[in-house]
Tab-separated table of C-alpha atoms and ligand atoms in Angstrom:
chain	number	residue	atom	x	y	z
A	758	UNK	CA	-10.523	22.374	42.037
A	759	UNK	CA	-11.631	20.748	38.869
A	760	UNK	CA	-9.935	17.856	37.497
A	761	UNK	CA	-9.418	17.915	33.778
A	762	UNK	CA	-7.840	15.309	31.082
A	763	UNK	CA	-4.971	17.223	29.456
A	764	UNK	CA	-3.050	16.395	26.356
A	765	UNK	CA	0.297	15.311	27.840
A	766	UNK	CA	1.569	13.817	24.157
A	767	UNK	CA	0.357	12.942	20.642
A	768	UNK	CA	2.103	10.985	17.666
A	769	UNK	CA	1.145	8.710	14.572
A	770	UNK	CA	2.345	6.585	12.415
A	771	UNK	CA	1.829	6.032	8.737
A	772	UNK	CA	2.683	3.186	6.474
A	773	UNK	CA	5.620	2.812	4.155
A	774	UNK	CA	4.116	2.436	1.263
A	775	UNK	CA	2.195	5.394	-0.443
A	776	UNK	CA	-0.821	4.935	-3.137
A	777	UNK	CA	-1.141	7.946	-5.458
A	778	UNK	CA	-4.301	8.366	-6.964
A	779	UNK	CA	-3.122	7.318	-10.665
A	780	UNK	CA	-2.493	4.289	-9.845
A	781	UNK	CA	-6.239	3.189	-9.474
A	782	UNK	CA	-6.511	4.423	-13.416
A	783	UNK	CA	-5.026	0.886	-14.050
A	784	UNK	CA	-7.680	-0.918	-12.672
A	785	UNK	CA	-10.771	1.178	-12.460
A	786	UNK	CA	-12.718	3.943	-15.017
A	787	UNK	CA	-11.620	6.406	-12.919
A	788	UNK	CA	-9.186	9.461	-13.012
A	789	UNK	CA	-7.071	11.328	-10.805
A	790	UNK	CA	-8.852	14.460	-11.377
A	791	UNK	CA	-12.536	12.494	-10.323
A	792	UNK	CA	-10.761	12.237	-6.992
A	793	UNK	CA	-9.298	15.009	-6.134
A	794	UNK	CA	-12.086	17.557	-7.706
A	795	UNK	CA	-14.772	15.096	-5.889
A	796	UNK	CA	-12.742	14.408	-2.729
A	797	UNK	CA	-9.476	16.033	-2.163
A	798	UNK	CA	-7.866	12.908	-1.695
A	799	UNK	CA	-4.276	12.905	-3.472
A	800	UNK	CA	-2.721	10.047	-1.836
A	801	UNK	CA	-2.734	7.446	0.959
A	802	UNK	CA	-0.830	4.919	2.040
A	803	UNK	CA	-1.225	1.125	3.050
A	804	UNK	CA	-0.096	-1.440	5.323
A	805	UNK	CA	2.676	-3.288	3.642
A	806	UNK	CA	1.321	-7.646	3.774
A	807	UNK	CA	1.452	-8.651	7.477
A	808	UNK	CA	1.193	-5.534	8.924
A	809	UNK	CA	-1.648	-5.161	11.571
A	810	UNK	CA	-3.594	-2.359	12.960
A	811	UNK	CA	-2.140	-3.153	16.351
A	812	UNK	CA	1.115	-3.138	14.201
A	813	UNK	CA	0.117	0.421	13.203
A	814	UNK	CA	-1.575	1.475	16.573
A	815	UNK	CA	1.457	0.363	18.835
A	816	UNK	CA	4.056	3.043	15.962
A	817	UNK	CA	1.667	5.414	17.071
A	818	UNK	CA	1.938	5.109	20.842
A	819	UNK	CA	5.774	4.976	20.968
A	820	UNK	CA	5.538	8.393	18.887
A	821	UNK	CA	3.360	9.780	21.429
A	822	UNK	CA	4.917	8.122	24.624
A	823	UNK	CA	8.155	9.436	23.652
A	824	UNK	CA	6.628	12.694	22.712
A	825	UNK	CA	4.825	13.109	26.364
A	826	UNK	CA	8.599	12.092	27.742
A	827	UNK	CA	6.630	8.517	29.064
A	828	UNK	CA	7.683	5.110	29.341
A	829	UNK	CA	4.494	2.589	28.971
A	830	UNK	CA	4.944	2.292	32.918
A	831	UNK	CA	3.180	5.483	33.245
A	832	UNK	CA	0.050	4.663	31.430
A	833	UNK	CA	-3.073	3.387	33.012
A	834	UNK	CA	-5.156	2.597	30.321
A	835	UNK	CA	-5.218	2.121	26.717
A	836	UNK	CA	-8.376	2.239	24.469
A	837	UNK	CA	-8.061	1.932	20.547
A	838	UNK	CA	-10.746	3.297	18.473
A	839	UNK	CA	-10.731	0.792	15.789
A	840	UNK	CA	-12.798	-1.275	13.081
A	841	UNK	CA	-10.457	-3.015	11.649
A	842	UNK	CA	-8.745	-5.099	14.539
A	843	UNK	CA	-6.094	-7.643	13.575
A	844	UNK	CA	-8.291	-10.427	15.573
A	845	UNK	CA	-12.233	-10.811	16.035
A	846	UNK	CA	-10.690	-10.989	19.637
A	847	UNK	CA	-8.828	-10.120	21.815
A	848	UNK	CA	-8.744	-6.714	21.608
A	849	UNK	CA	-6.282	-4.504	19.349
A	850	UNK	CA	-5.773	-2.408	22.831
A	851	UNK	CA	-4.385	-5.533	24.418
A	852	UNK	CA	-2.199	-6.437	21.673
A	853	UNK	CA	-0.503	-2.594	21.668
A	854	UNK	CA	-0.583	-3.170	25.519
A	855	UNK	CA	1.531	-6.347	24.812
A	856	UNK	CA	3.627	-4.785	21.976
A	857	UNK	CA	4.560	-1.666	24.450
A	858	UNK	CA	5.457	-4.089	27.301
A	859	UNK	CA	2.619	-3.086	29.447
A	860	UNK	CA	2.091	-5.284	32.376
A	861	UNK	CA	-0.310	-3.303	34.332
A	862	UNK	CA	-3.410	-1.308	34.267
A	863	UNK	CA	-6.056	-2.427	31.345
A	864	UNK	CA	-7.178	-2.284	27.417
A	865	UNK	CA	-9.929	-2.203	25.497
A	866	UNK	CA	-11.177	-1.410	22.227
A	867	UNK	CA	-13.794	1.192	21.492
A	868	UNK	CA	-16.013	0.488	17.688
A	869	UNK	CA	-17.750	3.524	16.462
A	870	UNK	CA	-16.189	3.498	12.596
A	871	UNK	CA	-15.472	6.761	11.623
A	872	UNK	CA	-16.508	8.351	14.954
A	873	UNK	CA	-14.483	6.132	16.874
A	874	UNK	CA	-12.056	8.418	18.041
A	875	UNK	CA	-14.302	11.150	19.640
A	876	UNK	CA	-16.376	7.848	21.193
A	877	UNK	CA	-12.475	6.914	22.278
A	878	UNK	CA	-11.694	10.266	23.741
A	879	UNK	CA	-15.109	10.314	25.928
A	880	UNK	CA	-14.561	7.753	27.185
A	881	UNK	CA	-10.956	8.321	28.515
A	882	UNK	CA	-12.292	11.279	29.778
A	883	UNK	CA	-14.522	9.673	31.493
A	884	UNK	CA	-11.714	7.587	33.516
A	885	UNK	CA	-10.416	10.196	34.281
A	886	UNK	CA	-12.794	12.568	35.702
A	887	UNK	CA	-14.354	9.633	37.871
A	888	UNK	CA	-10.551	8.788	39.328
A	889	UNK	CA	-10.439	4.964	37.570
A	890	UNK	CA	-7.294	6.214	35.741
A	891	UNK	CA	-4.696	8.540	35.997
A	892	UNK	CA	-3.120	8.570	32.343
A	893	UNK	CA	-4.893	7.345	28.925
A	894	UNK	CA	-3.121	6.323	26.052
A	895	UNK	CA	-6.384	7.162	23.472
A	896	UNK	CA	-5.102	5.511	20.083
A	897	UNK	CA	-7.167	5.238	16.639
A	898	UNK	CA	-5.825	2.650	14.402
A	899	UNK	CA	-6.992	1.399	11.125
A	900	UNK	CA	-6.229	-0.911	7.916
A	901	UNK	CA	-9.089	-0.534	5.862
A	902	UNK	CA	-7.471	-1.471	2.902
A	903	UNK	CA	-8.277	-5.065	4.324
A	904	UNK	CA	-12.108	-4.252	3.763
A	905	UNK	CA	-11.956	-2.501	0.394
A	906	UNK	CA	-13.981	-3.820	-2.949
A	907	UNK	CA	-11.638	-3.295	-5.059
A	908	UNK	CA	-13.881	-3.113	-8.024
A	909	UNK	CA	-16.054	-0.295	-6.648
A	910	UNK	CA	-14.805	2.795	-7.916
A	911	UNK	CA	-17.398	4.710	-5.590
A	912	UNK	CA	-15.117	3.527	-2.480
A	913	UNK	CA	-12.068	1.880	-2.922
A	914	UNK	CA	-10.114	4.951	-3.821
A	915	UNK	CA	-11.428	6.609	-0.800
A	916	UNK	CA	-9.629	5.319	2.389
A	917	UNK	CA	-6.495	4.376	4.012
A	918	UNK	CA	-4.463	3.015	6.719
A	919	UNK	CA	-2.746	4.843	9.666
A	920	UNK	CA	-2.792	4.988	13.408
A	921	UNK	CA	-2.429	8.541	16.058
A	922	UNK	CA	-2.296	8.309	19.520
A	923	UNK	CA	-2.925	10.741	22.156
A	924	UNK	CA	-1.698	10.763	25.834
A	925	UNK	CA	-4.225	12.297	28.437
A	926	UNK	CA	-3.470	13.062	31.821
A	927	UNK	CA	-5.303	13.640	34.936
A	928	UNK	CA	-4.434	17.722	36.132
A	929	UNK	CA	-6.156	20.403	37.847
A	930	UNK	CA	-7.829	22.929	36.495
A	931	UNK	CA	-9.824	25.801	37.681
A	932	UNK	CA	-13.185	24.574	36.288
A	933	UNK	CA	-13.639	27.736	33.959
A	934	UNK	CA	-13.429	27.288	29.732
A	935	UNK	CA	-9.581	28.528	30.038
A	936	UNK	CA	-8.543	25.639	31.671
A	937	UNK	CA	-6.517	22.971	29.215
A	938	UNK	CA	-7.743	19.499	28.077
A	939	UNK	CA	-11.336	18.208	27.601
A	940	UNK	CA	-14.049	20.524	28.233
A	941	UNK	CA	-16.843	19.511	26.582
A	942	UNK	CA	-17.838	16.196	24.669
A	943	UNK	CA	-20.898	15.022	22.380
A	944	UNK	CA	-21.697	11.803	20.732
A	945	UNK	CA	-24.847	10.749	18.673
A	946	UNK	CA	-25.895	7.367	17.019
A	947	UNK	CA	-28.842	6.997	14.652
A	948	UNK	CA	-29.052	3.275	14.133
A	949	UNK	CA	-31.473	3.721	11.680
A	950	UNK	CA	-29.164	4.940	9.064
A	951	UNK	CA	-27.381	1.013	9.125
A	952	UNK	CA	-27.714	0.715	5.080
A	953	UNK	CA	-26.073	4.068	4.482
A	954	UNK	CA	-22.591	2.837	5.442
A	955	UNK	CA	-21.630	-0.921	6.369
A	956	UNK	CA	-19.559	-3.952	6.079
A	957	UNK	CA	-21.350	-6.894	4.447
A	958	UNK	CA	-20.397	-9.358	6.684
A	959	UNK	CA	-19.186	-10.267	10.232
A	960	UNK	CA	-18.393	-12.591	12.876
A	961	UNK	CA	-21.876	-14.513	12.721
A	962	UNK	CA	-22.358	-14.308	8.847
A	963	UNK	CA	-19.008	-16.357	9.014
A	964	UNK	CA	-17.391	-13.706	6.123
A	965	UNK	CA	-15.655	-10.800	6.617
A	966	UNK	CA	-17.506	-8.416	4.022
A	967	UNK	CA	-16.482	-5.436	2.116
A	968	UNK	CA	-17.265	-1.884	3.078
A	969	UNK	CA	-20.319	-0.260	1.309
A	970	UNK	CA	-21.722	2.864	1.381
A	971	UNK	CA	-24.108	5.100	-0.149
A	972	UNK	CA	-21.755	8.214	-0.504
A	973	UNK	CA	-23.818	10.711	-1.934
A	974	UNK	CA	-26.663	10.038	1.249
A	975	UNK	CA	-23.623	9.866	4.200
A	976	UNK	CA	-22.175	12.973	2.501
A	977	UNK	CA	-25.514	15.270	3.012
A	978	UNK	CA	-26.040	13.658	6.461
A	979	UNK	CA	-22.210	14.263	7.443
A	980	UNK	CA	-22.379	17.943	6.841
A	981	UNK	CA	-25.405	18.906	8.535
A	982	UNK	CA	-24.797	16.347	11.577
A	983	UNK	CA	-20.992	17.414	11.972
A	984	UNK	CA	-21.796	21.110	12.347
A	985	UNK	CA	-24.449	20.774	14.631
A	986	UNK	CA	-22.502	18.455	16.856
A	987	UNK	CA	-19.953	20.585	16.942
A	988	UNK	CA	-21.570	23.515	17.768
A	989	UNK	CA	-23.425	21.552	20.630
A	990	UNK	CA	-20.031	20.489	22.530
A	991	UNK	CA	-18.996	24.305	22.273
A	992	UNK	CA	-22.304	25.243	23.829
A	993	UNK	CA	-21.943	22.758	26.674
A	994	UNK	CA	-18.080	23.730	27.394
A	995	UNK	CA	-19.464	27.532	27.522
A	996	UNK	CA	-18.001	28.805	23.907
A	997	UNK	CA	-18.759	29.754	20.470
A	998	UNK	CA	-17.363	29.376	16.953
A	999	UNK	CA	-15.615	32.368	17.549
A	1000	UNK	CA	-13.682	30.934	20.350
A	1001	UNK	CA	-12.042	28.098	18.104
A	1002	UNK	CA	-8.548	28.301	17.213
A	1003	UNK	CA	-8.280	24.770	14.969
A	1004	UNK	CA	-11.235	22.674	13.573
A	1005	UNK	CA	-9.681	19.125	12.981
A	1006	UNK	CA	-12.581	17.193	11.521
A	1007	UNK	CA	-12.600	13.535	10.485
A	1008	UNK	CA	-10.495	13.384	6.994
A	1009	UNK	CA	-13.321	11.695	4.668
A	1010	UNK	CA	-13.745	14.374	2.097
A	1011	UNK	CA	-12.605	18.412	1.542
A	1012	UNK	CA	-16.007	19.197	0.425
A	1013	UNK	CA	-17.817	17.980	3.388
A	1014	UNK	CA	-15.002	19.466	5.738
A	1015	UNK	CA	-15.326	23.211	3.727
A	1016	UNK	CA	-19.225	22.582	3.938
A	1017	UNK	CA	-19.180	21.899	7.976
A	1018	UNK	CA	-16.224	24.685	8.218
A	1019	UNK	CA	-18.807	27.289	5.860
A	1020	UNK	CA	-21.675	26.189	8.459
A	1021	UNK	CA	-20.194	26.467	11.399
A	1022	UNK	CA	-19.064	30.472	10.179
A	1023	UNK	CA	-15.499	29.121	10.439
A	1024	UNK	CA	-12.588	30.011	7.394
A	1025	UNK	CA	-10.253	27.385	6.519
A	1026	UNK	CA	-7.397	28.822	8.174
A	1027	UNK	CA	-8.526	27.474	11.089
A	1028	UNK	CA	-8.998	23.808	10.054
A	1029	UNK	CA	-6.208	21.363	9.947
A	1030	UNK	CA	-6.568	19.302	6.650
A	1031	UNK	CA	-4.627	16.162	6.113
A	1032	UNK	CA	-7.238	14.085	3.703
A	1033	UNK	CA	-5.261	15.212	0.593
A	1034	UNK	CA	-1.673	13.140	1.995
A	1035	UNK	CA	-4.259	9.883	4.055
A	1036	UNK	CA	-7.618	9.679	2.747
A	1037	UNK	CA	-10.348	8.708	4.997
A	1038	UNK	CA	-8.314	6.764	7.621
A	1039	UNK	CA	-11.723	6.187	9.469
A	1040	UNK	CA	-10.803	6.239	13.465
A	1041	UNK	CA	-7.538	7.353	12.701
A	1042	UNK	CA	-8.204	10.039	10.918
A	1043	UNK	CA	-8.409	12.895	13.320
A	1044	UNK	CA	-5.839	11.638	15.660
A	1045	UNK	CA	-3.323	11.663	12.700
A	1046	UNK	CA	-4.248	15.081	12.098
A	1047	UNK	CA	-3.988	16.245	15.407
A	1048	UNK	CA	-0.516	15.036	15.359
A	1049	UNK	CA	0.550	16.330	11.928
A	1050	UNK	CA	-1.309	19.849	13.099
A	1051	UNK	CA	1.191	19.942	16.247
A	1052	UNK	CA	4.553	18.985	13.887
A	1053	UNK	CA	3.504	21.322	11.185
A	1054	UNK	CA	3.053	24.577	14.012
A	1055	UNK	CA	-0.385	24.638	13.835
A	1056	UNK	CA	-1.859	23.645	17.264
A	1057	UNK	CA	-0.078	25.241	19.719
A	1058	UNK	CA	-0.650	24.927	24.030
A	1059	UNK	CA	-3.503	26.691	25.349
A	1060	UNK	CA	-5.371	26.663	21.230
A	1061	UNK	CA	-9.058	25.547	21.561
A	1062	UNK	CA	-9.380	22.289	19.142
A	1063	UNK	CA	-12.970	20.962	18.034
A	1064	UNK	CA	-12.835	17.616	16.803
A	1065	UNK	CA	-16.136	16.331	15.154
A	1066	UNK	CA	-16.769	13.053	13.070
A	1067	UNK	CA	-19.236	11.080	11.634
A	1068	UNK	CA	-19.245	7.182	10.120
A	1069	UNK	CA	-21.029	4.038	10.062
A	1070	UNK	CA	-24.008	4.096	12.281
A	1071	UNK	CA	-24.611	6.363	11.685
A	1072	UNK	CA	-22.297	7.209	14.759
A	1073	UNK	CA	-21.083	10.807	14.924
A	1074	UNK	CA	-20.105	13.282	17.847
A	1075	UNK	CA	-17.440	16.173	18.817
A	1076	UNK	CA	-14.934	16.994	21.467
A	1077	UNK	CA	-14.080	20.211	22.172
A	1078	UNK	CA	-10.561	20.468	24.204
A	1079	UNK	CA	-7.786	23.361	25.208
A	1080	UNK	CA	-4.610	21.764	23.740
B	2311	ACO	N1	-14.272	7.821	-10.364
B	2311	ACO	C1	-15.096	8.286	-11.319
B	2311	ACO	N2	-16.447	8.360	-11.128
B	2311	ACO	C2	-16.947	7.949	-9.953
B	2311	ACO	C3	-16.129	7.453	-8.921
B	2311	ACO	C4	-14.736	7.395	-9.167
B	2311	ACO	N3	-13.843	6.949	-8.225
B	2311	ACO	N4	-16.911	7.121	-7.875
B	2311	ACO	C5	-18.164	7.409	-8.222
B	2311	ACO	N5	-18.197	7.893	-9.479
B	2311	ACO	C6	-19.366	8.306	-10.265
B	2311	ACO	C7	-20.637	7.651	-9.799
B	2311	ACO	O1	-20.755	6.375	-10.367
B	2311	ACO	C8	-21.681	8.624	-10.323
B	2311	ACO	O2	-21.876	8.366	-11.701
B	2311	ACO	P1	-23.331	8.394	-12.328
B	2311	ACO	O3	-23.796	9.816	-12.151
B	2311	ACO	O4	-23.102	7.998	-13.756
B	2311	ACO	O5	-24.148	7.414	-11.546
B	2311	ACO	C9	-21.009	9.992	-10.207
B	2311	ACO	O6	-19.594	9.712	-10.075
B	2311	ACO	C10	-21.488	10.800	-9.032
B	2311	ACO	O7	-21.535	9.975	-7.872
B	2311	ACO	P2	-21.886	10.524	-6.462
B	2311	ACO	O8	-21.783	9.417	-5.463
B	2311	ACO	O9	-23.178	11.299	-6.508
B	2311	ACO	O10	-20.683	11.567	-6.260
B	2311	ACO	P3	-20.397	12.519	-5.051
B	2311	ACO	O11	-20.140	13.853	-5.523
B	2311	ACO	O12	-21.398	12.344	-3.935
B	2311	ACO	O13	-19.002	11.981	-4.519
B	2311	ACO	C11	-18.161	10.609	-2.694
B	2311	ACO	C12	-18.860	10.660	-4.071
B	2311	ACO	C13	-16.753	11.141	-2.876
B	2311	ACO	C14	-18.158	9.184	-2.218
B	2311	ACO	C15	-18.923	11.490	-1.706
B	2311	ACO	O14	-20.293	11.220	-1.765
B	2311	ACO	C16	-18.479	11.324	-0.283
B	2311	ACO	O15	-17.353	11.633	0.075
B	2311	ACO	N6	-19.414	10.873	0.597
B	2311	ACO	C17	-19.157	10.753	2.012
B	2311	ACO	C18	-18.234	9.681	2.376
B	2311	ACO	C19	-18.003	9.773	3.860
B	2311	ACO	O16	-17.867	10.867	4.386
B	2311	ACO	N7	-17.986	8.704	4.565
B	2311	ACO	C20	-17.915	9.002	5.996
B	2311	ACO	C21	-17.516	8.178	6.868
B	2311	ACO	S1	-16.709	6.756	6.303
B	2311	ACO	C22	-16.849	5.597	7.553
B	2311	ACO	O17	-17.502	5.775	8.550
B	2311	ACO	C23	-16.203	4.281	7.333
């Protein structure tokens, strides 16, 4: 008898108010062709004034408590992958633990930028399998819109905000590669790589910076690290590329998710892509896209997902799960 974390529920949530490309041709020498031929992005949207990522992260987890057929009684745990928390502390986790009416069990946030949500998901996993909890609400919520430079054309019109969630469970499975829910998980820092993708300031620099970022340098790391670390968590969970049903990579760019797809030997039916409607939602990304994947009727029970991401760090790493 193997114990396994299984996806019991997902859901997200997405901000009212939607940014089309054109509207940065007001402000910026930039077009809406630029960004869509150099990142796919079409849109994204952003958190209307006053609204927080636990704001965002707590939308989420309702979608994806009532989605599991859960109450917040039933939860355990609650980490949020997250960079952008409404508070230097406490923790955005304990907020959404307030904001769902949680009185038991515990929070905490989890900060590996981009990668965040496959650091999240590990370490849930990790609860799991070692018996400290028996259901983990696994959110990723961001408002990076609150760290943009607006006058830098190379990454303002890049990200947005948004929040997923995911519920895992603690079930039995028969320890084989068939079995649903995490099988296999890989994460990677380089902290080396610091210049290639920061925020200029910080608690003890008294500022709270803008996000800067070499993107040509992240973009050739991103493809070659994302493969490989995908390929990696396959090998340890017994599989191949030809095993995957649905690649649903971190949303930063469609020519770095075609490039890791092309390297990996995978088409691009078999990746969900959501970057075109959110932009680069950092942590949030792939949770969002796991849940839009599952409304549109693209991940179905018992399809082998790969995750894989890669940000700030440079942090990157895969999880490879039977939905
Ligand atoms: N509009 C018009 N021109 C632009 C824009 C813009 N919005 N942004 C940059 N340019 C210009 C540059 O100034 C440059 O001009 P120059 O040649 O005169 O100097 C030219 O376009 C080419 O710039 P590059 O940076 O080489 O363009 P590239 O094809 O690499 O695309 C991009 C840039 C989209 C940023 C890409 O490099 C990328 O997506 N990188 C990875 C980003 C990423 O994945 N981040 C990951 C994680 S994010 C996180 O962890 C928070």
């Amino acid at each position: 008898m193997t114990l396994r974390a299984v996806v019991a529920g997902v859901g997200h949530y997405l901000p009212e108010r939607v940014v089309p490309n054109s509207e940065f041709e007001k402000t910026l020498d930039t077009s809406d062709e630029w960004i869509r031929a150099r990142s796919g992005i079409e849109r994204r949207h952003f958190a209307a004034e006053g609204e927080t990522t636990s704001d965002l992260g707590a939308a989420a987890a309702r979608a994806a408590l009532r989605d599991a057929d859960m109450t917040a009684d039933d939860i355990d745990a609650i980490i949020v992958a997250t960079s952008t928390a409404d508070l230097t502390f406490p923790s955005a986790a304990t907020m959404v633990q307030a904001a769902l009416g949680m009185e038991r069990g515990f929070a905490f946030d989890v900060q590996a930028v981009c990668a965040g949500f496959a650091f999240a998901l590990a370490n849930a996993n990790a609860l799991i399998l070692s018996g400290q909890a028996e259901r983990v609400l696994v959110i990723g919520a961001e408002t990076f819109s609150r760290i943009m430079d607006w006058t830098d054309r190379g990454t303002c019109v890049l990200f947005g905000d948004g929040a997923g969630a995911l519920i895992l469970e603690a079930r039995t499975g028969t320890g084989t590669a068939q079995d649903r829910g995490i099988l296999a998980t890989d994460l990677n820092s380089d902290g080396r790589y610091r210049d290639l993708l920061y925020v200029d300031g910080g608690v003890s620099t008294q500022t709270t910076g803008v996000l800067r970022m070499q993107g040509n340098q992240v973009f050739r790391h991103a493809v070659e690290k994302l493969a490989k670390t995908a390929e990696t968590a396959l090998e340890k969970a017994g599989l191949t590329a030809s095993d995957v049903d649905w690649i649903v990579p971190h949303q930063a760019n469609i020519r770095i998710i075609q490039g890791t797809a092309k390297k990996m030997g995978l088409p691009m039916e078999k990746v969900v892509v959501t970057v075109q409607d959110h932009g680069n939602t950092s942590a949030a990304s792939i949770p969002l896209a796991l849940s839009v994947g599952k409304a549109r009727g693209q991940i179905k029970t018992g399809d082998l997902v790969v995750t894989e991401a890669i940000g700030g760090g440079l942090a990157w790493g895969a999880v490879v799960l039977r939905w």
